[in-house]
PDB file of C-alpha atoms in Angstrom:
ATOM      1  CA  UNK A  85      78.079 165.765 -58.109  1.00 43.00           C
ATOM      2  CA  UNK A  86      75.652 166.308 -55.467  1.00 44.00           C
ATOM      3  CA  UNK A  87      75.664 162.390 -54.200  1.00 46.00           C
ATOM      4  CA  UNK A  88      79.604 161.232 -54.709  1.00 49.00           C
ATOM      5  CA  UNK A  89      78.158 157.712 -52.684  1.00 58.00           C
ATOM      6  CA  UNK A  90      76.526 155.143 -55.243  1.00 65.00           C
ATOM      7  CA  UNK A  91      74.232 153.455 -52.343  1.00 71.00           C
ATOM      8  CA  UNK A  92      72.934 156.861 -50.710  1.00 67.00           C
ATOM      9  CA  UNK A  93      71.757 157.810 -54.010  1.00 73.00           C
ATOM     10  CA  UNK A  94      70.187 154.198 -54.783  1.00 78.00           C
ATOM     11  CA  UNK A  95      68.113 154.734 -51.326  1.00 79.00           C
ATOM     12  CA  UNK A  96      67.515 158.431 -52.213  1.00 77.00           C
ATOM     13  CA  UNK A  97      65.601 157.417 -55.028  1.00 81.00           C
ATOM     14  CA  UNK A  98      63.867 154.096 -53.679  1.00 82.00           C
ATOM     15  CA  UNK A  99      62.758 156.346 -50.876  1.00 81.00           C
ATOM     16  CA  UNK A 100      61.510 159.475 -53.088  1.00 81.00           C
ATOM     17  CA  UNK A 101      59.459 156.831 -55.116  1.00 84.00           C
ATOM     18  CA  UNK A 102      57.840 155.245 -52.376  1.00 85.00           C
ATOM     19  CA  UNK A 103      56.451 158.508 -50.678  1.00 83.00           C
ATOM     20  CA  UNK A 104      55.909 159.624 -54.410  1.00 81.00           C
ATOM     21  CA  UNK A 105      53.343 156.772 -54.838  1.00 83.00           C
ATOM     22  CA  UNK A 106      51.869 157.525 -51.249  1.00 82.00           C
ATOM     23  CA  UNK A 107      51.275 160.670 -52.239  1.00 77.00           C
ATOM     24  CA  UNK A 108      49.455 159.819 -55.304  1.00 78.00           C
ATOM     25  CA  UNK A 109      46.988 157.077 -53.711  1.00 79.00           C
ATOM     26  CA  UNK A 110      46.444 159.640 -51.376  1.00 73.00           C
ATOM     27  CA  UNK A 111      45.593 162.193 -53.837  1.00 71.00           C
ATOM     28  CA  UNK A 112      43.610 159.930 -56.639  1.00 72.00           C
ATOM     29  CA  UNK A 113      41.569 158.744 -53.343  1.00 71.00           C
ATOM     30  CA  UNK A 114      38.391 160.369 -52.277  1.00 71.00           C
ATOM     31  CA  UNK A 115      37.817 160.932 -48.560  1.00 74.00           C
ATOM     32  CA  UNK A 116      34.881 161.437 -46.394  1.00 77.00           C
ATOM     33  CA  UNK A 117      34.393 164.243 -44.197  1.00 79.00           C
ATOM     34  CA  UNK A 118      31.635 164.974 -41.884  1.00 82.00           C
ATOM     35  CA  UNK A 119      30.063 167.603 -40.086  1.00 86.00           C
ATOM     36  CA  UNK A 120      27.035 168.221 -37.897  1.00 86.00           C
ATOM     37  CA  UNK A 121      24.959 171.656 -38.052  1.00 83.00           C
ATOM     38  CA  UNK A 122      21.032 172.471 -36.559  1.00 88.00           C
ATOM     39  CA  UNK A 123      19.008 173.065 -39.935  1.00 81.00           C
ATOM     40  CA  UNK A 124      16.519 171.151 -42.109  1.00 80.00           C
ATOM     41  CA  UNK A 125      18.645 169.482 -45.190  1.00 80.00           C
ATOM     42  CA  UNK A 126      15.197 168.870 -47.413  1.00 80.00           C
ATOM     43  CA  UNK A 127      13.365 171.625 -47.565  1.00 77.00           C
ATOM     44  CA  UNK A 128      11.865 170.740 -51.103  1.00 78.00           C
ATOM     45  CA  UNK A 129      10.424 167.374 -49.710  1.00 77.00           C
ATOM     46  CA  UNK A 130       7.190 169.197 -48.294  1.00 79.00           C
ATOM     47  CA  UNK A 131       7.749 168.045 -45.022  1.00 87.00           C
ATOM     48  CA  UNK A 132       7.762 164.666 -45.698  1.00 92.00           C
ATOM     49  CA  UNK A 133       9.808 161.905 -45.206  1.00 94.00           C
ATOM     50  CA  UNK A 134       9.788 158.900 -47.253  1.00 94.00           C
ATOM     51  CA  UNK A 135       9.429 155.525 -44.717  1.00 96.00           C
ATOM     52  CA  UNK A 136      10.385 151.820 -46.222  1.00 96.00           C
ATOM     53  CA  UNK A 137       8.891 149.119 -44.101  1.00 97.00           C
ATOM     54  CA  UNK A 138       9.648 145.499 -44.445  1.00 97.00           C
ATOM     55  CA  UNK A 139       8.050 142.845 -41.827  1.00 97.00           C
ATOM     56  CA  UNK A 140       6.811 139.601 -41.340  1.00 97.00           C
ATOM     57  CA  UNK A 141       4.409 138.379 -39.234  1.00 96.00           C
ATOM     58  CA  UNK A 142       4.462 134.288 -39.370  1.00 96.00           C
ATOM     59  CA  UNK A 143       1.455 133.736 -37.355  1.00 95.00           C
ATOM     60  CA  UNK A 144      -0.948 136.228 -38.743  1.00 94.00           C
ATOM     61  CA  UNK A 145      -3.384 136.230 -41.288  1.00 94.00           C
ATOM     62  CA  UNK A 146      -2.771 138.934 -43.919  1.00 94.00           C
ATOM     63  CA  UNK A 147      -6.565 139.852 -43.834  1.00 93.00           C
ATOM     64  CA  UNK A 148      -5.932 140.937 -40.142  1.00 93.00           C
ATOM     65  CA  UNK A 149      -2.841 142.983 -40.596  1.00 94.00           C
ATOM     66  CA  UNK A 150      -2.705 146.675 -41.493  1.00 94.00           C
ATOM     67  CA  UNK A 151      -0.855 149.495 -41.196  1.00 95.00           C
ATOM     68  CA  UNK A 152      -1.713 152.822 -39.188  1.00 95.00           C
ATOM     69  CA  UNK A 153      -0.435 156.410 -39.354  1.00 96.00           C
ATOM     70  CA  UNK A 154      -1.244 159.367 -36.815  1.00 95.00           C
ATOM     71  CA  UNK A 155       1.157 162.435 -35.547  1.00 94.00           C
ATOM     72  CA  UNK A 156       1.079 165.502 -33.921  1.00 93.00           C
ATOM     73  CA  UNK A 157      -0.355 167.534 -36.798  1.00 93.00           C
ATOM     74  CA  UNK A 158      -3.842 165.707 -36.460  1.00 92.00           C
ATOM     75  CA  UNK A 159      -3.326 162.557 -39.508  1.00 93.00           C
ATOM     76  CA  UNK A 160      -4.921 159.523 -38.136  1.00 93.00           C
ATOM     77  CA  UNK A 161      -4.644 157.037 -41.163  1.00 93.00           C
ATOM     78  CA  UNK A 162      -6.350 153.643 -40.706  1.00 92.00           C
ATOM     79  CA  UNK A 163      -5.444 150.809 -42.554  1.00 89.00           C
ATOM     80  CA  UNK A 164      -3.362 152.635 -44.881  1.00 88.00           C
ATOM     81  CA  UNK A 165      -2.749 150.154 -48.172  1.00 84.00           C
ATOM     82  CA  UNK A 166      -0.809 152.766 -51.141  1.00 88.00           C
ATOM     83  CA  UNK A 167       2.553 151.929 -51.689  1.00 89.00           C
ATOM     84  CA  UNK A 168       1.595 148.348 -49.868  1.00 92.00           C
ATOM     85  CA  UNK A 169       1.984 144.642 -50.444  1.00 94.00           C
ATOM     86  CA  UNK A 170       0.802 141.854 -48.292  1.00 95.00           C
ATOM     87  CA  UNK A 171       2.555 138.382 -49.151  1.00 95.00           C
ATOM     88  CA  UNK A 172       0.947 135.029 -47.385  1.00 96.00           C
ATOM     89  CA  UNK A 173       3.354 132.901 -45.536  1.00 95.00           C
ATOM     90  CA  UNK A 174       2.992 129.459 -44.172  1.00 93.00           C
ATOM     91  CA  UNK A 175      -0.194 128.294 -46.288  1.00 93.00           C
ATOM     92  CA  UNK A 176      -1.712 131.794 -45.303  1.00 91.00           C
ATOM     93  CA  UNK A 177      -1.263 131.299 -41.454  1.00 93.00           C
ATOM     94  CA  UNK A 178       1.150 134.042 -41.806  1.00 95.00           C
ATOM     95  CA  UNK A 179       1.986 137.258 -43.308  1.00 96.00           C
ATOM     96  CA  UNK A 180       4.972 139.203 -44.896  1.00 97.00           C
ATOM     97  CA  UNK A 181       3.942 143.341 -45.065  1.00 96.00           C
ATOM     98  CA  UNK A 182       5.729 145.632 -47.705  1.00 96.00           C
ATOM     99  CA  UNK A 183       5.329 149.160 -47.333  1.00 94.00           C
ATOM    100  CA  UNK A 184       6.532 152.588 -48.858  1.00 95.00           C
ATOM    101  CA  UNK A 185       4.633 155.293 -47.308  1.00 95.00           C
ATOM    102  CA  UNK A 186       5.586 159.284 -46.458  1.00 95.00           C
ATOM    103  CA  UNK A 187       4.968 160.688 -42.677  1.00 95.00           C
ATOM    104  CA  UNK A 188       5.080 164.102 -41.823  1.00 94.00           C
ATOM    105  CA  UNK A 189       8.361 165.918 -40.161  1.00 93.00           C
ATOM    106  CA  UNK A 190       6.588 166.076 -36.585  1.00 93.00           C
ATOM    107  CA  UNK A 191       6.823 163.610 -33.753  1.00 95.00           C
ATOM    108  CA  UNK A 192       4.048 160.795 -34.485  1.00 96.00           C
ATOM    109  CA  UNK A 193       4.078 156.788 -35.101  1.00 97.00           C
ATOM    110  CA  UNK A 194       2.805 154.249 -37.429  1.00 97.00           C
ATOM    111  CA  UNK A 195       2.269 150.782 -36.130  1.00 96.00           C
ATOM    112  CA  UNK A 196       1.290 147.259 -37.569  1.00 95.00           C
ATOM    113  CA  UNK A 197      -1.984 145.845 -36.072  1.00 93.00           C
ATOM    114  CA  UNK A 198      -5.217 144.271 -36.389  1.00 92.00           C
ATOM    115  CA  UNK A 199      -7.184 147.491 -35.901  1.00 89.00           C
ATOM    116  CA  UNK A 200      -8.265 148.116 -39.567  1.00 89.00           C
ATOM    117  CA  UNK A 201      -9.816 144.379 -39.899  1.00 87.00           C
ATOM    118  CA  UNK A 202     -13.287 143.944 -40.006  1.00 85.00           C
ATOM    119  CA  UNK A 203     -13.478 141.542 -37.640  1.00 86.00           C
ATOM    120  CA  UNK A 204     -11.104 141.352 -34.174  1.00 84.00           C
ATOM    121  CA  UNK A 205      -9.331 138.087 -33.526  1.00 87.00           C
ATOM    122  CA  UNK A 206      -9.567 136.133 -30.275  1.00 84.00           C
ATOM    123  CA  UNK A 207      -5.374 136.131 -29.773  1.00 86.00           C
ATOM    124  CA  UNK A 208      -3.622 138.122 -33.025  1.00 91.00           C
ATOM    125  CA  UNK A 209       0.347 136.940 -32.428  1.00 93.00           C
ATOM    126  CA  UNK A 210       2.525 139.732 -33.185  1.00 95.00           C
ATOM    127  CA  UNK A 211       5.511 137.552 -33.086  1.00 96.00           C
ATOM    128  CA  UNK A 212       7.340 138.722 -36.093  1.00 97.00           C
ATOM    129  CA  UNK A 213      10.625 139.585 -37.700  1.00 97.00           C
ATOM    130  CA  UNK A 214      11.592 143.023 -39.225  1.00 97.00           C
ATOM    131  CA  UNK A 215      13.770 142.790 -42.493  1.00 97.00           C
ATOM    132  CA  UNK A 216      13.903 146.677 -42.901  1.00 96.00           C
ATOM    133  CA  UNK A 217      13.444 149.537 -41.570  1.00 96.00           C
ATOM    134  CA  UNK A 218      14.318 152.879 -43.513  1.00 95.00           C
ATOM    135  CA  UNK A 219      13.956 156.805 -43.707  1.00 95.00           C
ATOM    136  CA  UNK A 220      14.769 158.607 -47.015  1.00 91.00           C
ATOM    137  CA  UNK A 221      16.869 158.394 -50.308  1.00 88.00           C
ATOM    138  CA  UNK A 222      19.183 154.278 -49.854  1.00 84.00           C
ATOM    139  CA  UNK A 223      22.554 155.261 -49.751  1.00 79.00           C
ATOM    140  CA  UNK A 224      25.265 152.846 -50.780  1.00 71.00           C
ATOM    141  CA  UNK A 225      28.623 154.458 -49.956  1.00 69.00           C
ATOM    142  CA  UNK A 226      31.042 152.053 -48.549  1.00 67.00           C
ATOM    143  CA  UNK A 227      32.900 154.608 -46.324  1.00 69.00           C
ATOM    144  CA  UNK A 228      29.966 155.356 -44.467  1.00 72.00           C
ATOM    145  CA  UNK A 229      28.987 153.601 -41.599  1.00 74.00           C
ATOM    146  CA  UNK A 230      25.696 154.620 -40.024  1.00 76.00           C
ATOM    147  CA  UNK A 231      22.627 153.163 -38.538  1.00 87.00           C
ATOM    148  CA  UNK A 232      20.605 153.639 -41.564  1.00 90.00           C
ATOM    149  CA  UNK A 233      18.664 150.089 -40.791  1.00 91.00           C
ATOM    150  CA  UNK A 234      19.321 149.703 -37.602  1.00 93.00           C
ATOM    151  CA  UNK A 235      16.286 147.315 -36.728  1.00 95.00           C
ATOM    152  CA  UNK A 236      17.266 145.204 -40.022  1.00 94.00           C
ATOM    153  CA  UNK A 237      17.267 141.432 -38.587  1.00 93.00           C
ATOM    154  CA  UNK A 238      15.197 142.284 -35.636  1.00 95.00           C
ATOM    155  CA  UNK A 239      13.756 139.062 -34.192  1.00 95.00           C
ATOM    156  CA  UNK A 240      10.622 138.575 -31.620  1.00 95.00           C
ATOM    157  CA  UNK A 241       9.550 135.587 -32.723  1.00 95.00           C
ATOM    158  CA  UNK A 242       9.999 133.929 -29.168  1.00 94.00           C
ATOM    159  CA  UNK A 243       8.361 136.670 -27.742  1.00 94.00           C
ATOM    160  CA  UNK A 244       4.946 136.563 -25.775  1.00 93.00           C
ATOM    161  CA  UNK A 245       2.370 136.344 -28.861  1.00 92.00           C
ATOM    162  CA  UNK A 246      -0.183 138.868 -26.884  1.00 92.00           C
ATOM    163  CA  UNK A 247       2.312 141.288 -26.178  1.00 94.00           C
ATOM    164  CA  UNK A 248       2.722 145.038 -28.115  1.00 95.00           C
ATOM    165  CA  UNK A 249       6.193 145.744 -29.140  1.00 96.00           C
ATOM    166  CA  UNK A 250       7.552 149.576 -29.008  1.00 96.00           C
ATOM    167  CA  UNK A 251      10.270 150.708 -30.660  1.00 97.00           C
ATOM    168  CA  UNK A 252      11.278 154.234 -29.445  1.00 97.00           C
ATOM    169  CA  UNK A 253      13.142 156.390 -32.935  1.00 97.00           C
ATOM    170  CA  UNK A 254      15.173 159.537 -32.661  1.00 96.00           C
ATOM    171  CA  UNK A 255      15.286 159.852 -36.233  1.00 95.00           C
ATOM    172  CA  UNK A 256      18.707 162.056 -37.314  1.00 94.00           C
ATOM    173  CA  UNK A 257      18.912 163.904 -40.910  1.00 93.00           C
ATOM    174  CA  UNK A 258      21.363 163.060 -43.158  1.00 92.00           C
ATOM    175  CA  UNK A 259      22.556 164.345 -46.151  1.00 91.00           C
ATOM    176  CA  UNK A 260      25.716 163.184 -48.674  1.00 90.00           C
ATOM    177  CA  UNK A 261      27.040 165.365 -51.275  1.00 88.00           C
ATOM    178  CA  UNK A 262      29.500 163.470 -53.754  1.00 85.00           C
ATOM    179  CA  UNK A 263      32.005 164.966 -56.293  1.00 82.00           C
ATOM    180  CA  UNK A 264      29.912 166.831 -58.516  1.00 83.00           C
ATOM    181  CA  UNK A 265      27.713 168.543 -55.679  1.00 83.00           C
ATOM    182  CA  UNK A 266      24.928 166.477 -55.770  1.00 87.00           C
ATOM    183  CA  UNK A 267      22.955 165.988 -52.513  1.00 88.00           C
ATOM    184  CA  UNK A 268      21.321 162.845 -51.523  1.00 88.00           C
ATOM    185  CA  UNK A 269      18.690 162.882 -48.453  1.00 90.00           C
ATOM    186  CA  UNK A 270      18.579 160.062 -45.754  1.00 92.00           C
ATOM    187  CA  UNK A 271      17.935 159.270 -41.948  1.00 94.00           C
ATOM    188  CA  UNK A 272      19.735 157.313 -39.624  1.00 93.00           C
ATOM    189  CA  UNK A 273      17.672 156.405 -36.408  1.00 95.00           C
ATOM    190  CA  UNK A 274      18.499 154.847 -33.116  1.00 94.00           C
ATOM    191  CA  UNK A 275      15.816 152.738 -31.084  1.00 95.00           C
ATOM    192  CA  UNK A 276      14.778 151.670 -28.067  1.00 95.00           C
ATOM    193  CA  UNK A 277      12.135 148.717 -27.104  1.00 94.00           C
ATOM    194  CA  UNK A 278       9.792 147.269 -25.015  1.00 94.00           C
ATOM    195  CA  UNK A 279       7.617 144.696 -24.659  1.00 94.00           C
ATOM    196  CA  UNK A 280       4.251 144.811 -22.649  1.00 93.00           C
ATOM    197  CA  UNK A 281       0.655 143.422 -22.602  1.00 91.00           C
ATOM    198  CA  UNK A 282      -2.137 146.054 -23.495  1.00 83.00           C
ATOM    199  CA  UNK A 283      -5.791 145.847 -22.816  1.00 81.00           C
ATOM    200  CA  UNK A 284      -9.006 147.478 -24.154  1.00 74.00           C
ATOM    201  CA  UNK A 285     -11.188 149.229 -22.352  1.00 70.00           C
ATOM    202  CA  UNK A 286     -13.298 146.222 -23.038  1.00 72.00           C
ATOM    203  CA  UNK A 287     -10.534 143.949 -21.311  1.00 72.00           C
ATOM    204  CA  UNK A 288      -9.484 142.206 -24.599  1.00 80.00           C
ATOM    205  CA  UNK A 289      -5.787 142.026 -25.339  1.00 84.00           C
ATOM    206  CA  UNK A 290      -5.336 144.314 -28.719  1.00 87.00           C
ATOM    207  CA  UNK A 291      -1.204 143.871 -29.363  1.00 92.00           C
ATOM    208  CA  UNK A 292       0.359 146.245 -32.244  1.00 94.00           C
ATOM    209  CA  UNK A 293       4.099 146.835 -33.268  1.00 96.00           C
ATOM    210  CA  UNK A 294       4.457 150.560 -32.445  1.00 97.00           C
ATOM    211  CA  UNK A 295       7.143 152.390 -34.037  1.00 97.00           C
ATOM    212  CA  UNK A 296       7.019 156.119 -32.654  1.00 97.00           C
ATOM    213  CA  UNK A 297       9.489 158.797 -33.774  1.00 97.00           C
ATOM    214  CA  UNK A 298      10.564 162.287 -33.097  1.00 95.00           C
ATOM    215  CA  UNK A 299      12.999 164.157 -35.206  1.00 93.00           C
ATOM    216  CA  UNK A 300      16.825 165.237 -34.272  1.00 92.00           C
ATOM    217  CA  UNK A 301      17.408 169.021 -34.847  1.00 90.00           C
ATOM    218  CA  UNK A 302      20.758 167.616 -35.573  1.00 91.00           C
ATOM    219  CA  UNK A 303      21.608 167.082 -39.181  1.00 93.00           C
ATOM    220  CA  UNK A 304      24.846 165.006 -40.458  1.00 91.00           C
ATOM    221  CA  UNK A 305      26.861 165.981 -43.559  1.00 91.00           C
ATOM    222  CA  UNK A 306      29.120 163.842 -45.393  1.00 89.00           C
ATOM    223  CA  UNK A 307      31.155 165.342 -48.066  1.00 89.00           C
ATOM    224  CA  UNK A 308      33.184 163.542 -51.300  1.00 85.00           C
ATOM    225  CA  UNK A 309      36.521 165.181 -51.287  1.00 80.00           C
ATOM    226  CA  UNK A 310      39.541 164.755 -52.893  1.00 77.00           C
ATOM    227  CA  UNK A 311      42.761 167.055 -51.993  1.00 74.00           C
ATOM    228  CA  UNK A 312      43.656 169.721 -54.460  1.00 76.00           C
ATOM    229  CA  UNK A 313      46.382 169.875 -56.786  1.00 76.00           C
ATOM    230  CA  UNK A 314      48.129 172.466 -55.670  1.00 77.00           C
ATOM    231  CA  UNK A 315      48.604 170.839 -51.996  1.00 78.00           C
ATOM    232  CA  UNK A 316      49.625 167.315 -54.233  1.00 74.00           C
ATOM    233  CA  UNK A 317      52.525 169.134 -55.787  1.00 84.00           C
ATOM    234  CA  UNK A 318      53.542 170.986 -52.622  1.00 84.00           C
ATOM    235  CA  UNK A 319      53.816 167.611 -51.000  1.00 82.00           C
ATOM    236  CA  UNK A 320      56.077 165.934 -53.962  1.00 82.00           C
ATOM    237  CA  UNK A 321      58.130 169.224 -53.932  1.00 85.00           C
ATOM    238  CA  UNK A 322      58.697 168.982 -49.894  1.00 85.00           C
ATOM    239  CA  UNK A 323      59.490 165.170 -50.531  1.00 82.00           C
ATOM    240  CA  UNK A 324      61.668 165.431 -53.415  1.00 80.00           C
ATOM    241  CA  UNK A 325      63.724 168.446 -51.558  1.00 82.00           C
ATOM    242  CA  UNK A 326      63.610 167.034 -48.361  1.00 83.00           C
ATOM    243  CA  UNK A 327      64.734 163.678 -49.220  1.00 80.00           C
ATOM    244  CA  UNK A 328      68.214 165.424 -51.543  1.00 77.00           C
ATOM    245  CA  UNK A 329      68.819 167.737 -48.662  1.00 82.00           C
ATOM    246  CA  UNK A 330      68.802 164.550 -45.825  1.00 80.00           C
ATOM    247  CA  UNK A 331      70.966 162.340 -48.464  1.00 76.00           C
ATOM    248  CA  UNK A 332      73.335 165.200 -48.900  1.00 77.00           C
ATOM    249  CA  UNK A 333      74.366 165.532 -45.136  1.00 80.00           C
ATOM    250  CA  UNK A 334      74.761 162.054 -44.865  1.00 77.00           C
ATOM    251  CA  UNK A 335      76.536 161.922 -48.066  1.00 74.00           C
ATOM    252  CA  UNK A 336      78.695 164.574 -46.768  1.00 79.00           C
ATOM    253  CA  UNK A 337      78.980 162.547 -43.149  1.00 81.00           C
ATOM    254  CA  UNK A 338      80.315 159.578 -45.183  1.00 76.00           C
ATOM    255  CA  UNK A 339      82.876 161.003 -47.180  1.00 75.00           C
ATOM    256  CA  UNK A 340      83.899 163.295 -44.421  1.00 81.00           C
ATOM    257  CA  UNK A 341      84.272 159.738 -42.126  1.00 80.00           C
ATOM    258  CA  UNK A 342      86.192 158.430 -45.082  1.00 78.00           C
ATOM    259  CA  UNK A 343      88.962 160.975 -45.747  1.00 76.00           C
ATOM    260  CA  UNK A 344      89.235 161.175 -42.089  1.00 80.00           C
ATOM    261  CA  UNK A 345      90.197 157.255 -42.174  1.00 78.00           C
ATOM    262  CA  UNK A 346      92.213 157.486 -45.200  1.00 77.00           C
ATOM    263  CA  UNK A 347      94.590 159.931 -43.103  1.00 77.00           C
ATOM    264  CA  UNK A 348      94.593 157.758 -40.385  1.00 77.00           C
ATOM    265  CA  UNK A 349      95.487 154.730 -42.280  1.00 74.00           C
ATOM    266  CA  UNK A 350      98.140 156.816 -44.228  1.00 73.00           C
ATOM    267  CA  UNK A 351      99.311 158.189 -40.923  1.00 69.00           C
ATOM    268  CA  UNK A 352      99.957 154.597 -39.874  1.00 62.00           C
ATOM    269  CA  UNK A 353     102.107 153.833 -42.792  1.00 59.00           C
ATOM    270  CA  UNK A 354     104.218 156.143 -42.232  1.00 55.00           C
TER     271      UNK A 354
END
């Protein structure tokens, strides 16, 4: 027989079973591979990026809250209202703004302010909490950890009520391709922020919450992959062959040592 030692045979089979299960787990599971390249991945978007904004201003009435959008293509929209909703807070003294809108793929900004109000308040309070700011499709993938909602939970309730807030965003295009080849387009972003008191030409303080953005030329792509079947079969063959080879060497050594020990004992008896 190939293996004359029963303990070696048992250990060999257990070792093969362990490695086989490890390889099988790796074969069944998918892995996420990422790469970087320079391109505009979502060419069918018409040069637009979808934005989702959810922000609470607990000390500013909803009638005063507005969204303004402007960029380097000449867009200048004051009081954008499409696909937006204002929810009163604190018995009408505050407001929660939820908006879904699109921006052009050029540097620009959108800001929450009182600029579109018919009458400007004397002391507008821009303290706020950002619940959500995301771009593009929503990705719910456990293995991908990125800054898709980097401003979630940003709390400026303790800041100067009359201060303006600048959030400077660097947006990074992100593509996720699943096992079927379907692609989803989202955007990650990094953020820096500052606070300052801004005065108008009349000397009045008109604060706002600015989101100034620029796009990175680098695209991040995540691809779902599974180990090829031929590689799995090759690994299993290597495991079985290698294990039996090593086990055969160990068995031979044990057998040789055993025979030598028998000869030594026989010599002593004679």
